Amino acid sequence: MNVRYLYLLVAMLFISSVGVAMALQPAPRPMRPVEPEKARAKRSTRDRDDTARRRRQDVRDQRDGRRNIKPRRSDRDRARWQLGVTGKDTDAGVVVERVIANSAASRAGFERDDVIVTVNGYQVGVVDGVLFDLGDELQQQADDNGAVTMLIQNRRNRRLENVRVQLDRAGGFNGPNRTIVTGTVSYRERIALPRRCVLSVELVELNRRGQRIRTVDSRRVAVGTLNTIAFELNYNARDIIPNRRYAVEARIRNDARTIMQNRSTYYVLTDNAPSHVDIRVQP
């Protein structure tokens, strides 16, 4: 009898110890469903895109500094503008590879191998390994009339120049409503100009006091040995308001210094004004 009770006691102690051990074990975790390979790849791509987007924003914040930055427009709300170049993104800016004929870039005097450094002071190209697309910056920085100021490194002398550019509306510069103002700019033959002079011609809209409201189109032309220079300005007929006044202004500059400019007002287009003008510039 004693042996039987002893066996029973040992069995009870063993069963109780096993129950205590099982009670002390943590509850098993629920099994996670196996993520399909396509879903994992999609999530990985999304994570990389989010990381790249945060990286671009960090670099943009560093690039923009503490300047007052106007709200970025959505694709739906903003007008679409065209410069008319193809280029290569580099650390120095966007290197122009091709200038489209009759485009805003062509009228502004852009040439192949010019380098576009900034748009309204904002760098374009590759900045700290992050791409800032020229087209996107043009859409964001252009004013309501499509005008921007661009910092250009001239391929001829490697100098930096600020150029005011009137962009074209998307699909506009070759459209059926595109027409031209033609003319010449001349100065007295006895005046000797310094080297590297540039003629700037602008078609502008004026208010009732004769003050400039906006620039409709502009063009830069290198001044050679001739004292008479022909020009051609493009405009969209839909942008010309019949009861407004328009004029052509001309300046000859050497770097940032104005050497000559028109002293008279040369009206064009409206109020029976011609579409061809011969402008005389003076010191």
PDB file of C-alpha atoms in Angstrom:
ATOM      1  CA  MET A   1       0.000   0.000   0.000  1.00  0.00           C
ATOM      2  CA  ASN A   2       2.771   2.382   0.835  1.00  0.00           C
ATOM      3  CA  VAL A   3       4.368   1.872  -2.577  1.00  0.00           C
ATOM      4  CA  ARG A   4       1.086   2.521  -4.377  1.00  0.00           C
ATOM      5  CA  TYR A   5       0.544   5.754  -2.463  1.00  0.00           C
ATOM      6  CA  LEU A   6       4.095   6.786  -3.182  1.00  0.00           C
ATOM      7  CA  TYR A   7       3.614   6.271  -6.946  1.00  0.00           C
ATOM      8  CA  LEU A   8       0.348   8.213  -6.811  1.00  0.00           C
ATOM      9  CA  LEU A   9       1.992  11.085  -4.940  1.00  0.00           C
ATOM     10  CA  VAL A  10       4.864  11.275  -7.476  1.00  0.00           C
ATOM     11  CA  ALA A  11       2.402  11.264 -10.381  1.00  0.00           C
ATOM     12  CA  MET A  12       0.375  14.093  -8.838  1.00  0.00           C
ATOM     13  CA  LEU A  13       3.529  16.163  -8.227  1.00  0.00           C
ATOM     14  CA  PHE A  14       4.654  15.617 -11.863  1.00  0.00           C
ATOM     15  CA  ILE A  15       1.265  16.636 -13.280  1.00  0.00           C
ATOM     16  CA  SER A  16       1.137  19.791 -11.118  1.00  0.00           C
ATOM     17  CA  SER A  17       4.693  20.821 -12.110  1.00  0.00           C
ATOM     18  CA  VAL A  18       3.864  20.427 -15.803  1.00  0.00           C
ATOM     19  CA  GLY A  19       0.738  22.573 -15.360  1.00  0.00           C
ATOM     20  CA  VAL A  20       2.714  25.304 -13.595  1.00  0.00           C
ATOM     21  CA  ALA A  21       5.342  25.314 -16.374  1.00  0.00           C
ATOM     22  CA  MET A  22       2.716  25.601 -19.081  1.00  0.00           C
ATOM     23  CA  ALA A  23       0.996  28.430 -17.202  1.00  0.00           C
ATOM     24  CA  LEU A  24       4.271  30.347 -16.988  1.00  0.00           C
ATOM     25  CA  GLN A  25       4.944  30.152 -20.739  1.00  0.00           C
ATOM     26  CA  PRO A  26       3.931  33.308 -22.767  1.00  0.00           C
ATOM     27  CA  ALA A  27       0.939  33.019 -25.004  1.00  0.00           C
ATOM     28  CA  PRO A  28       1.929  32.176 -28.599  1.00  0.00           C
ATOM     29  CA  ARG A  29       1.861  35.076 -31.037  1.00  0.00           C
ATOM     30  CA  PRO A  30      -0.700  34.945 -33.815  1.00  0.00           C
ATOM     31  CA  MET A  31       0.866  33.968 -37.115  1.00  0.00           C
ATOM     32  CA  ARG A  32       1.274  36.802 -39.607  1.00  0.00           C
ATOM     33  CA  PRO A  33      -0.093  36.095 -43.018  1.00  0.00           C
ATOM     34  CA  VAL A  34       2.644  35.709 -45.601  1.00  0.00           C
ATOM     35  CA  GLU A  35       2.831  38.909 -47.692  1.00  0.00           C
ATOM     36  CA  PRO A  36       2.695  38.181 -51.418  1.00  0.00           C
ATOM     37  CA  GLU A  37       5.917  38.933 -53.265  1.00  0.00           C
ATOM     38  CA  LYS A  38       4.240  41.522 -55.525  1.00  0.00           C
ATOM     39  CA  ALA A  39       2.818  43.355 -52.494  1.00  0.00           C
ATOM     40  CA  ARG A  40       6.249  43.378 -50.812  1.00  0.00           C
ATOM     41  CA  ALA A  41       7.845  44.826 -53.933  1.00  0.00           C
ATOM     42  CA  LYS A  42       5.129  47.482 -54.187  1.00  0.00           C
ATOM     43  CA  ARG A  43       5.541  48.444 -50.521  1.00  0.00           C
ATOM     44  CA  SER A  44       9.333  48.598 -50.910  1.00  0.00           C
ATOM     45  CA  THR A  45       8.985  50.892 -53.932  1.00  0.00           C
ATOM     46  CA  ARG A  46       6.554  53.113 -52.043  1.00  0.00           C
ATOM     47  CA  ASP A  47       8.944  53.335 -49.076  1.00  0.00           C
ATOM     48  CA  ARG A  48      11.810  54.314 -51.396  1.00  0.00           C
ATOM     49  CA  ASP A  49       9.626  56.956 -53.071  1.00  0.00           C
ATOM     50  CA  ASP A  50       8.642  58.387 -49.676  1.00  0.00           C
ATOM     51  CA  THR A  51      12.280  58.483 -48.605  1.00  0.00           C
ATOM     52  CA  ALA A  52      13.308  60.194 -51.857  1.00  0.00           C
ATOM     53  CA  ARG A  53      10.434  62.675 -51.500  1.00  0.00           C
ATOM     54  CA  ARG A  54      11.496  63.551 -47.935  1.00  0.00           C
ATOM     55  CA  ARG A  55      15.099  63.873 -49.130  1.00  0.00           C
ATOM     56  CA  ARG A  56      14.067  66.259 -51.924  1.00  0.00           C
ATOM     57  CA  GLN A  57      12.069  68.331 -49.457  1.00  0.00           C
ATOM     58  CA  ASP A  58      15.023  68.494 -47.036  1.00  0.00           C
ATOM     59  CA  VAL A  59      17.345  69.651 -49.825  1.00  0.00           C
ATOM     60  CA  ARG A  60      14.693  72.108 -51.063  1.00  0.00           C
ATOM     61  CA  ASP A  61      14.439  73.576 -47.548  1.00  0.00           C
ATOM     62  CA  GLN A  62      18.218  73.913 -47.370  1.00  0.00           C
ATOM     63  CA  ARG A  63      18.336  75.420 -50.856  1.00  0.00           C
ATOM     64  CA  ASP A  64      15.536  77.890 -50.189  1.00  0.00           C
ATOM     65  CA  GLY A  65      16.861  78.859 -46.757  1.00  0.00           C
ATOM     66  CA  ARG A  66      14.751  81.276 -44.769  1.00  0.00           C
ATOM     67  CA  ARG A  67      13.421  83.222 -47.730  1.00  0.00           C
ATOM     68  CA  ASN A  68       9.724  83.911 -48.014  1.00  0.00           C
ATOM     69  CA  ILE A  69       8.564  81.224 -50.408  1.00  0.00           C
ATOM     70  CA  LYS A  70       5.285  81.734 -52.215  1.00  0.00           C
ATOM     71  CA  PRO A  71       2.857  78.794 -51.973  1.00  0.00           C
ATOM     72  CA  ARG A  72       3.503  76.181 -54.623  1.00  0.00           C
ATOM     73  CA  ARG A  73       0.729  75.954 -57.163  1.00  0.00           C
ATOM     74  CA  SER A  74      -1.090  72.756 -57.955  1.00  0.00           C
ATOM     75  CA  ASP A  75      -1.073  71.413 -61.509  1.00  0.00           C
ATOM     76  CA  ARG A  76      -4.777  72.212 -61.765  1.00  0.00           C
ATOM     77  CA  ASP A  77      -4.512  75.840 -60.633  1.00  0.00           C
ATOM     78  CA  ARG A  78      -1.362  77.001 -62.369  1.00  0.00           C
ATOM     79  CA  ALA A  79      -0.938  78.053 -65.978  1.00  0.00           C
ATOM     80  CA  ARG A  80       1.461  75.972 -68.030  1.00  0.00           C
ATOM     81  CA  TRP A  81       4.439  77.780 -69.513  1.00  0.00           C
ATOM     82  CA  GLN A  82       7.145  76.799 -71.995  1.00  0.00           C
ATOM     83  CA  LEU A  83      10.715  78.033 -72.366  1.00  0.00           C
ATOM     84  CA  GLY A  84      11.561  76.107 -75.537  1.00  0.00           C
ATOM     85  CA  VAL A  85      14.805  74.293 -74.729  1.00  0.00           C
ATOM     86  CA  THR A  86      16.021  70.776 -74.142  1.00  0.00           C
ATOM     87  CA  GLY A  87      18.873  70.367 -71.705  1.00  0.00           C
ATOM     88  CA  LYS A  88      20.996  68.163 -69.488  1.00  0.00           C
ATOM     89  CA  ASP A  89      20.789  68.349 -65.693  1.00  0.00           C
ATOM     90  CA  THR A  90      24.181  68.830 -64.016  1.00  0.00           C
ATOM     91  CA  ASP A  91      25.562  70.025 -60.678  1.00  0.00           C
ATOM     92  CA  ALA A  92      26.233  73.425 -62.290  1.00  0.00           C
ATOM     93  CA  GLY A  93      22.680  73.816 -63.637  1.00  0.00           C
ATOM     94  CA  VAL A  94      20.837  72.847 -66.811  1.00  0.00           C
ATOM     95  CA  VAL A  95      23.115  72.799 -69.875  1.00  0.00           C
ATOM     96  CA  VAL A  96      21.133  73.835 -72.960  1.00  0.00           C
ATOM     97  CA  GLU A  97      21.389  71.217 -75.705  1.00  0.00           C
ATOM     98  CA  ARG A  98      18.800  72.577 -78.151  1.00  0.00           C
ATOM     99  CA  VAL A  99      16.881  75.841 -78.566  1.00  0.00           C
ATOM    100  CA  ILE A 100      13.534  75.543 -80.353  1.00  0.00           C
ATOM    101  CA  ALA A 101      13.015  78.098 -83.128  1.00  0.00           C
ATOM    102  CA  ASN A 102      10.547  80.928 -82.401  1.00  0.00           C
ATOM    103  CA  SER A 103      10.338  79.928 -78.728  1.00  0.00           C
ATOM    104  CA  ALA A 104      10.727  82.099 -75.643  1.00  0.00           C
ATOM    105  CA  ALA A 105      14.319  80.886 -75.273  1.00  0.00           C
ATOM    106  CA  SER A 106      15.085  81.753 -78.891  1.00  0.00           C
ATOM    107  CA  ARG A 107      13.677  85.272 -78.526  1.00  0.00           C
ATOM    108  CA  ALA A 108      15.648  85.791 -75.318  1.00  0.00           C
ATOM    109  CA  GLY A 109      18.890  84.881 -77.112  1.00  0.00           C
ATOM    110  CA  PHE A 110      19.590  81.492 -75.523  1.00  0.00           C
ATOM    111  CA  GLU A 111      22.216  79.392 -77.283  1.00  0.00           C
ATOM    112  CA  ARG A 112      23.404  75.833 -77.135  1.00  0.00           C
ATOM    113  CA  ASP A 113      25.811  75.161 -74.220  1.00  0.00           C
ATOM    114  CA  ASP A 114      24.467  78.098 -72.191  1.00  0.00           C
ATOM    115  CA  VAL A 115      23.923  77.013 -68.583  1.00  0.00           C
ATOM    116  CA  ILE A 116      20.678  77.866 -66.777  1.00  0.00           C
ATOM    117  CA  VAL A 117      21.690  78.237 -63.112  1.00  0.00           C
ATOM    118  CA  THR A 118      18.602  79.603 -61.342  1.00  0.00           C
ATOM    119  CA  VAL A 119      14.969  80.556 -61.953  1.00  0.00           C
ATOM    120  CA  ASN A 120      13.946  83.562 -59.839  1.00  0.00           C
ATOM    121  CA  GLY A 121      16.879  82.753 -57.564  1.00  0.00           C
ATOM    122  CA  TYR A 122      16.054  79.046 -57.166  1.00  0.00           C
ATOM    123  CA  GLN A 123      18.682  76.554 -58.327  1.00  0.00           C
ATOM    124  CA  VAL A 124      17.825  74.050 -61.043  1.00  0.00           C
ATOM    125  CA  GLY A 125      19.587  70.888 -62.110  1.00  0.00           C
ATOM    126  CA  VAL A 126      21.156  68.562 -59.535  1.00  0.00           C
ATOM    127  CA  VAL A 127      21.524  70.026 -56.025  1.00  0.00           C
ATOM    128  CA  ASP A 128      23.194  67.795 -53.397  1.00  0.00           C
ATOM    129  CA  GLY A 129      22.265  64.762 -55.440  1.00  0.00           C
ATOM    130  CA  VAL A 130      18.596  65.767 -55.781  1.00  0.00           C
ATOM    131  CA  LEU A 131      17.071  66.767 -59.130  1.00  0.00           C
ATOM    132  CA  PHE A 132      15.228  70.096 -59.340  1.00  0.00           C
ATOM    133  CA  ASP A 133      13.538  70.012 -62.720  1.00  0.00           C
ATOM    134  CA  LEU A 134      13.731  73.171 -64.837  1.00  0.00           C
ATOM    135  CA  GLY A 135      10.198  72.736 -66.162  1.00  0.00           C
ATOM    136  CA  ASP A 136       8.733  72.403 -62.666  1.00  0.00           C
ATOM    137  CA  GLU A 137      10.549  75.506 -61.426  1.00  0.00           C
ATOM    138  CA  LEU A 138       9.342  77.525 -64.422  1.00  0.00           C
ATOM    139  CA  GLN A 139       5.740  76.603 -63.609  1.00  0.00           C
ATOM    140  CA  GLN A 140       6.193  77.468 -59.935  1.00  0.00           C
ATOM    141  CA  GLN A 141       8.135  80.715 -60.325  1.00  0.00           C
ATOM    142  CA  ALA A 142       6.502  82.338 -63.359  1.00  0.00           C
ATOM    143  CA  ASP A 143       4.230  85.272 -62.564  1.00  0.00           C
ATOM    144  CA  ASP A 144       0.661  85.512 -63.825  1.00  0.00           C
ATOM    145  CA  ASN A 145       1.927  86.785 -67.197  1.00  0.00           C
ATOM    146  CA  GLY A 146       4.530  84.037 -67.571  1.00  0.00           C
ATOM    147  CA  ALA A 147       7.614  86.156 -66.859  1.00  0.00           C
ATOM    148  CA  VAL A 148      10.663  84.907 -64.921  1.00  0.00           C
ATOM    149  CA  THR A 149      14.214  86.077 -64.266  1.00  0.00           C
ATOM    150  CA  MET A 150      16.850  83.464 -65.029  1.00  0.00           C
ATOM    151  CA  LEU A 151      20.541  83.417 -64.156  1.00  0.00           C
ATOM    152  CA  ILE A 152      22.429  82.232 -67.237  1.00  0.00           C
ATOM    153  CA  GLN A 153      26.083  81.417 -67.748  1.00  0.00           C
ATOM    154  CA  ASN A 154      26.881  82.636 -71.252  1.00  0.00           C
ATOM    155  CA  ARG A 155      28.741  80.007 -73.250  1.00  0.00           C
ATOM    156  CA  ARG A 156      30.754  82.635 -75.126  1.00  0.00           C
ATOM    157  CA  ASN A 157      32.436  84.393 -72.213  1.00  0.00           C
ATOM    158  CA  ARG A 158      31.381  82.139 -69.285  1.00  0.00           C
ATOM    159  CA  ARG A 159      29.935  85.160 -67.496  1.00  0.00           C
ATOM    160  CA  LEU A 160      26.774  85.057 -65.415  1.00  0.00           C
ATOM    161  CA  GLU A 161      23.870  87.191 -66.660  1.00  0.00           C
ATOM    162  CA  ASN A 162      20.392  87.837 -65.280  1.00  0.00           C
ATOM    163  CA  VAL A 163      17.906  87.519 -68.146  1.00  0.00           C
ATOM    164  CA  ARG A 164      14.235  88.438 -67.949  1.00  0.00           C
ATOM    165  CA  VAL A 165      12.282  85.920 -70.038  1.00  0.00           C
ATOM    166  CA  GLN A 166       8.678  86.057 -71.199  1.00  0.00           C
ATOM    167  CA  LEU A 167       7.564  82.427 -71.397  1.00  0.00           C
ATOM    168  CA  ASP A 168       5.107  81.037 -73.923  1.00  0.00           C
ATOM    169  CA  ARG A 169       1.871  79.411 -72.947  1.00  0.00           C
ATOM    170  CA  ALA A 170       1.943  75.688 -73.600  1.00  0.00           C
ATOM    171  CA  GLY A 171       1.465  75.134 -77.312  1.00  0.00           C
ATOM    172  CA  GLY A 172       1.211  78.879 -77.876  1.00  0.00           C
ATOM    173  CA  PHE A 173       4.291  80.060 -79.759  1.00  0.00           C
ATOM    174  CA  ASN A 174       3.500  78.049 -82.866  1.00  0.00           C
ATOM    175  CA  GLY A 175      -0.271  78.471 -82.672  1.00  0.00           C
ATOM    176  CA  PRO A 176      -2.542  80.065 -85.292  1.00  0.00           C
ATOM    177  CA  ASN A 177      -2.911  83.280 -83.254  1.00  0.00           C
ATOM    178  CA  ARG A 178       0.838  83.924 -83.114  1.00  0.00           C
ATOM    179  CA  THR A 179       1.824  87.069 -85.004  1.00  0.00           C
ATOM    180  CA  ILE A 180       4.862  89.341 -85.072  1.00  0.00           C
ATOM    181  CA  VAL A 181       6.073  92.893 -84.700  1.00  0.00           C
ATOM    182  CA  THR A 182       9.078  93.725 -86.854  1.00  0.00           C
ATOM    183  CA  GLY A 183      11.452  96.648 -87.001  1.00  0.00           C
ATOM    184  CA  THR A 184      14.979  97.953 -86.820  1.00  0.00           C
ATOM    185  CA  VAL A 185      17.094  99.609 -84.157  1.00  0.00           C
ATOM    186  CA  SER A 186      19.781 102.053 -85.252  1.00  0.00           C
ATOM    187  CA  TYR A 187      22.261 104.515 -83.760  1.00  0.00           C
ATOM    188  CA  ARG A 188      24.595 107.147 -85.162  1.00  0.00           C
ATOM    189  CA  GLU A 189      27.511 105.745 -87.160  1.00  0.00           C
ATOM    190  CA  ARG A 190      30.090 107.899 -85.423  1.00  0.00           C
ATOM    191  CA  ILE A 191      29.436 106.291 -82.035  1.00  0.00           C
ATOM    192  CA  ALA A 192      31.886 103.493 -81.212  1.00  0.00           C
ATOM    193  CA  LEU A 193      30.462 100.812 -78.958  1.00  0.00           C
ATOM    194  CA  PRO A 194      32.480  98.669 -76.547  1.00  0.00           C
ATOM    195  CA  ARG A 195      32.820  94.962 -77.221  1.00  0.00           C
ATOM    196  CA  ARG A 196      30.212  92.418 -76.127  1.00  0.00           C
ATOM    197  CA  CYS A 197      27.258  94.767 -76.391  1.00  0.00           C
ATOM    198  CA  VAL A 198      23.755  93.273 -76.500  1.00  0.00           C
ATOM    199  CA  LEU A 199      20.578  94.821 -77.892  1.00  0.00           C
ATOM    200  CA  SER A 200      17.467  94.186 -75.794  1.00  0.00           C
ATOM    201  CA  VAL A 201      14.111  94.777 -77.539  1.00  0.00           C
ATOM    202  CA  GLU A 202      10.769  94.448 -75.721  1.00  0.00           C
ATOM    203  CA  LEU A 203       7.127  94.612 -76.689  1.00  0.00           C
ATOM    204  CA  VAL A 204       5.396  96.132 -73.656  1.00  0.00           C
ATOM    205  CA  GLU A 205       1.895  97.077 -72.567  1.00  0.00           C
ATOM    206  CA  LEU A 206       1.516 100.633 -71.223  1.00  0.00           C
ATOM    207  CA  ASN A 207      -0.985 102.246 -68.890  1.00  0.00           C
ATOM    208  CA  ARG A 208      -2.642 105.608 -69.528  1.00  0.00           C
ATOM    209  CA  ARG A 209       0.391 107.441 -68.122  1.00  0.00           C
ATOM    210  CA  GLY A 210       2.711 105.660 -70.521  1.00  0.00           C
ATOM    211  CA  GLN A 211       4.202 103.458 -67.795  1.00  0.00           C
ATOM    212  CA  ARG A 212       4.984  99.821 -68.437  1.00  0.00           C
ATOM    213  CA  ILE A 213       2.435  97.307 -67.125  1.00  0.00           C
ATOM    214  CA  ARG A 214       3.880  94.087 -68.472  1.00  0.00           C
ATOM    215  CA  THR A 215       6.252  92.673 -71.059  1.00  0.00           C
ATOM    216  CA  VAL A 216       4.523  90.800 -73.867  1.00  0.00           C
ATOM    217  CA  ASP A 217       7.697  89.583 -75.546  1.00  0.00           C
ATOM    218  CA  SER A 218      11.417  90.287 -75.530  1.00  0.00           C
ATOM    219  CA  ARG A 219      14.505  89.452 -77.532  1.00  0.00           C
ATOM    220  CA  ARG A 220      18.254  89.826 -77.129  1.00  0.00           C
ATOM    221  CA  VAL A 221      20.520  90.300 -80.133  1.00  0.00           C
ATOM    222  CA  ALA A 222      24.305  90.560 -80.123  1.00  0.00           C
ATOM    223  CA  VAL A 223      25.442  93.922 -81.519  1.00  0.00           C
ATOM    224  CA  GLY A 224      27.923  93.487 -84.350  1.00  0.00           C
ATOM    225  CA  THR A 225      29.652  96.021 -86.550  1.00  0.00           C
ATOM    226  CA  LEU A 226      26.474  97.290 -88.247  1.00  0.00           C
ATOM    227  CA  ASN A 227      24.726 100.300 -86.739  1.00  0.00           C
ATOM    228  CA  THR A 228      21.270  99.077 -87.846  1.00  0.00           C
ATOM    229  CA  ILE A 229      19.897  95.859 -86.354  1.00  0.00           C
ATOM    230  CA  ALA A 230      16.709  94.102 -87.441  1.00  0.00           C
ATOM    231  CA  PHE A 231      14.451  92.425 -84.889  1.00  0.00           C
ATOM    232  CA  GLU A 232      11.282  90.378 -84.700  1.00  0.00           C
ATOM    233  CA  LEU A 233       8.970  90.067 -81.685  1.00  0.00           C
ATOM    234  CA  ASN A 234       6.270  87.418 -81.325  1.00  0.00           C
ATOM    235  CA  TYR A 235       2.930  87.807 -79.575  1.00  0.00           C
ATOM    236  CA  ASN A 236      -0.372  86.007 -79.315  1.00  0.00           C
ATOM    237  CA  ALA A 237      -3.255  88.003 -80.790  1.00  0.00           C
ATOM    238  CA  ARG A 238      -5.515  86.839 -77.970  1.00  0.00           C
ATOM    239  CA  ASP A 239      -3.241  88.601 -75.454  1.00  0.00           C
ATOM    240  CA  ILE A 240      -3.643  92.012 -77.130  1.00  0.00           C
ATOM    241  CA  ILE A 241      -6.500  94.116 -75.701  1.00  0.00           C
ATOM    242  CA  PRO A 242      -7.866  96.610 -78.281  1.00  0.00           C
ATOM    243  CA  ASN A 243      -8.330  99.531 -75.844  1.00  0.00           C
ATOM    244  CA  ARG A 244      -4.794  99.231 -74.409  1.00  0.00           C
ATOM    245  CA  ARG A 245      -1.585 100.817 -75.714  1.00  0.00           C
ATOM    246  CA  TYR A 246       1.494  98.841 -76.727  1.00  0.00           C
ATOM    247  CA  ALA A 247       4.998  99.992 -77.579  1.00  0.00           C
ATOM    248  CA  VAL A 248       8.443  98.673 -78.464  1.00  0.00           C
ATOM    249  CA  GLU A 249      11.372  99.636 -76.239  1.00  0.00           C
ATOM    250  CA  ALA A 250      15.040  99.127 -77.121  1.00  0.00           C
ATOM    251  CA  ARG A 251      18.243  99.305 -75.083  1.00  0.00           C
ATOM    252  CA  ILE A 252      21.866  98.555 -75.878  1.00  0.00           C
ATOM    253  CA  ARG A 253      23.697  97.207 -72.849  1.00  0.00           C
ATOM    254  CA  ASN A 254      27.257  96.334 -72.037  1.00  0.00           C
ATOM    255  CA  ASP A 255      27.085  93.844 -69.169  1.00  0.00           C
ATOM    256  CA  ALA A 256      24.633  95.479 -66.728  1.00  0.00           C
ATOM    257  CA  ARG A 257      25.178  99.062 -67.950  1.00  0.00           C
ATOM    258  CA  THR A 258      22.730 100.685 -70.371  1.00  0.00           C
ATOM    259  CA  ILE A 259      24.663 102.578 -73.060  1.00  0.00           C
ATOM    260  CA  MET A 260      21.792 103.642 -75.322  1.00  0.00           C
ATOM    261  CA  GLN A 261      18.008 103.536 -75.316  1.00  0.00           C
ATOM    262  CA  ASN A 262      15.049 104.944 -77.189  1.00  0.00           C
ATOM    263  CA  ARG A 263      14.023 108.447 -76.075  1.00  0.00           C
ATOM    264  CA  SER A 264      10.729 108.486 -77.986  1.00  0.00           C
ATOM    265  CA  THR A 265       7.733 106.166 -77.592  1.00  0.00           C
ATOM    266  CA  TYR A 266       7.180 103.795 -80.513  1.00  0.00           C
ATOM    267  CA  TYR A 267       3.556 102.642 -80.379  1.00  0.00           C
ATOM    268  CA  VAL A 268       2.453  99.469 -82.171  1.00  0.00           C
ATOM    269  CA  LEU A 269      -0.607  97.284 -82.835  1.00  0.00           C
ATOM    270  CA  THR A 270      -3.592  99.192 -81.380  1.00  0.00           C
ATOM    271  CA  ASP A 271      -5.161 102.597 -82.045  1.00  0.00           C
ATOM    272  CA  ASN A 272      -4.122 102.448 -85.734  1.00  0.00           C
ATOM    273  CA  ALA A 273      -0.458 101.972 -84.789  1.00  0.00           C
ATOM    274  CA  PRO A 274       1.736  99.940 -87.178  1.00  0.00           C
ATOM    275  CA  SER A 275       3.263  96.510 -86.632  1.00  0.00           C
ATOM    276  CA  HIS A 276       6.657  97.671 -87.959  1.00  0.00           C
ATOM    277  CA  VAL A 277       8.777 100.379 -86.306  1.00  0.00           C
ATOM    278  CA  ASP A 278      12.215 101.856 -86.941  1.00  0.00           C
ATOM    279  CA  ILE A 279      13.686 102.813 -83.565  1.00  0.00           C
ATOM    280  CA  ARG A 280      16.481 105.274 -82.961  1.00  0.00           C
ATOM    281  CA  VAL A 281      18.498 104.797 -79.758  1.00  0.00           C
ATOM    282  CA  GLN A 282      20.647 107.457 -78.143  1.00  0.00           C
ATOM    283  CA  PRO A 283      23.108 107.639 -75.216  1.00  0.00           C
TER     284      PRO A 283
END
